[in-house]
Amino acid sequence: MNALRFSTQQVLTAGNSSSASDAFGANTECIRVVSTIATYIQIAVAPTAAATTAYLPADDIEYIKVSEGEKIAVLRVGGSDGKVSVTELTE
């Protein structure tokens, strides 16, 4: 993969119900995701994170390929809310 630039950043709250980001932009190749707590995530045009979707451990940085118009949804794993940083990456 070629080096990518940081672009739009969103900070989501991973709480006791699924919450979604804004849609990713036209030039976004992938996203960089890191969370302060263990979190369930899902990527889709209309995502809903649940205990059956992908697991993101606390403090791990993930790079995920996405398409224009998709969003990420987040849901906390434990009993405390946390922050999920989502940075769009472009060429």
mmCIF file of C-alpha atoms in Angstrom:
data_model
loop_
_atom_site.group_PDB
_atom_site.id
_atom_site.type_symbol
_atom_site.label_atom_id
_atom_site.label_comp_id
_atom_site.label_asym_id
_atom_site.label_seq_id
_atom_site.Cartn_x
_atom_site.Cartn_y
_atom_site.Cartn_z
ATOM 1 C CA MET A 1 0.000 0.000 0.000
ATOM 2 C CA ASN A 2 1.237 3.489 -0.819
ATOM 3 C CA ALA A 3 1.606 5.992 1.989
ATOM 4 C CA LEU A 4 -1.690 7.721 2.730
ATOM 5 C CA ARG A 5 -2.520 11.125 4.203
ATOM 6 C CA PHE A 6 -4.654 11.798 7.257
ATOM 7 C CA SER A 7 -7.900 13.530 6.291
ATOM 8 C CA THR A 8 -11.199 13.968 8.136
ATOM 9 C CA GLN A 9 -11.244 12.786 11.751
ATOM 10 C CA GLN A 10 -14.297 11.827 13.769
ATOM 11 C CA VAL A 11 -14.464 10.894 17.451
ATOM 12 C CA LEU A 12 -17.373 8.625 18.361
ATOM 13 C CA THR A 13 -18.640 7.532 21.757
ATOM 14 C CA ALA A 14 -18.849 3.765 22.176
ATOM 15 C CA GLY A 15 -21.811 3.455 24.517
ATOM 16 C CA ASN A 16 -24.542 0.970 25.383
ATOM 17 C CA SER A 17 -26.219 1.355 21.971
ATOM 18 C CA SER A 18 -24.749 1.386 18.473
ATOM 19 C CA SER A 19 -23.729 4.790 17.120
ATOM 20 C CA ALA A 20 -22.490 5.518 13.588
ATOM 21 C CA SER A 21 -20.060 7.965 12.038
ATOM 22 C CA ASP A 22 -20.756 10.336 9.197
ATOM 23 C CA ALA A 23 -20.357 8.823 5.713
ATOM 24 C CA PHE A 24 -16.787 8.544 4.418
ATOM 25 C CA GLY A 25 -15.743 10.896 1.631
ATOM 26 C CA ALA A 26 -15.148 10.255 -2.065
ATOM 27 C CA ASN A 27 -11.341 10.150 -1.806
ATOM 28 C CA THR A 28 -11.138 7.950 1.287
ATOM 29 C CA GLU A 29 -9.151 4.750 0.675
ATOM 30 C CA CYS A 30 -9.228 3.363 4.195
ATOM 31 C CA ILE A 31 -9.705 4.416 7.800
ATOM 32 C CA ARG A 32 -7.486 4.311 10.864
ATOM 33 C CA VAL A 33 -9.429 3.294 13.979
ATOM 34 C CA VAL A 34 -8.343 3.250 17.630
ATOM 35 C CA SER A 35 -10.489 3.023 20.760
ATOM 36 C CA THR A 36 -9.929 3.728 24.447
ATOM 37 C CA ILE A 37 -12.009 0.630 25.314
ATOM 38 C CA ALA A 38 -12.812 -2.747 23.762
ATOM 39 C CA THR A 39 -15.464 -2.124 21.123
ATOM 40 C CA TYR A 40 -17.622 -3.957 18.590
ATOM 41 C CA ILE A 41 -17.533 -2.356 15.139
ATOM 42 C CA GLN A 42 -19.247 -2.722 11.775
ATOM 43 C CA ILE A 43 -18.601 -1.044 8.414
ATOM 44 C CA ALA A 44 -21.504 -0.611 5.968
ATOM 45 C CA VAL A 45 -23.679 2.042 4.324
ATOM 46 C CA ALA A 46 -26.142 1.690 7.230
ATOM 47 C CA PRO A 47 -24.154 -0.153 9.934
ATOM 48 C CA THR A 48 -25.280 -1.369 13.334
ATOM 49 C CA ALA A 49 -22.598 -2.645 15.704
ATOM 50 C CA ALA A 50 -23.576 -5.619 17.880
ATOM 51 C CA ALA A 51 -21.967 -8.366 19.943
ATOM 52 C CA THR A 52 -21.892 -10.456 16.737
ATOM 53 C CA THR A 53 -19.849 -7.921 14.702
ATOM 54 C CA ALA A 54 -16.066 -7.400 14.591
ATOM 55 C CA TYR A 55 -14.201 -6.907 17.876
ATOM 56 C CA LEU A 56 -11.693 -4.054 18.276
ATOM 57 C CA PRO A 57 -9.448 -4.390 21.355
ATOM 58 C CA ALA A 58 -8.674 -1.287 23.413
ATOM 59 C CA ASP A 59 -5.680 0.776 22.272
ATOM 60 C CA ASP A 60 -5.079 -1.287 19.096
ATOM 61 C CA ILE A 61 -4.750 0.640 15.834
ATOM 62 C CA GLU A 62 -6.622 -0.914 12.902
ATOM 63 C CA TYR A 63 -6.497 0.108 9.247
ATOM 64 C CA ILE A 64 -9.663 -0.864 7.390
ATOM 65 C CA LYS A 65 -10.411 -0.571 3.659
ATOM 66 C CA VAL A 66 -13.654 1.345 3.057
ATOM 67 C CA SER A 67 -15.673 2.814 0.198
ATOM 68 C CA GLU A 68 -17.282 6.203 -0.321
ATOM 69 C CA GLY A 69 -20.588 6.494 1.521
ATOM 70 C CA GLU A 70 -19.864 3.761 4.064
ATOM 71 C CA LYS A 71 -19.872 4.457 7.808
ATOM 72 C CA ILE A 72 -18.510 2.778 10.914
ATOM 73 C CA ALA A 73 -20.756 1.904 13.848
ATOM 74 C CA VAL A 74 -19.405 1.309 17.357
ATOM 75 C CA LEU A 75 -20.702 -0.355 20.522
ATOM 76 C CA ARG A 76 -18.907 -0.757 23.868
ATOM 77 C CA VAL A 77 -18.041 -4.263 25.061
ATOM 78 C CA GLY A 78 -18.058 -3.668 28.836
ATOM 79 C CA GLY A 79 -19.954 -1.430 31.201
ATOM 80 C CA SER A 80 -18.119 1.873 30.622
ATOM 81 C CA ASP A 81 -18.311 4.204 27.629
ATOM 82 C CA GLY A 82 -15.195 5.088 25.651
ATOM 83 C CA LYS A 83 -13.978 7.132 22.702
ATOM 84 C CA VAL A 84 -13.278 5.767 19.230
ATOM 85 C CA SER A 85 -11.083 7.852 16.928
ATOM 86 C CA VAL A 86 -11.743 7.340 13.213
ATOM 87 C CA THR A 87 -9.402 9.018 10.717
ATOM 88 C CA GLU A 88 -10.065 8.886 6.981
ATOM 89 C CA LEU A 89 -6.947 8.246 4.877
ATOM 90 C CA THR A 90 -6.549 9.537 1.317
ATOM 91 C CA GLU A 91 -3.833 9.429 -1.365
#
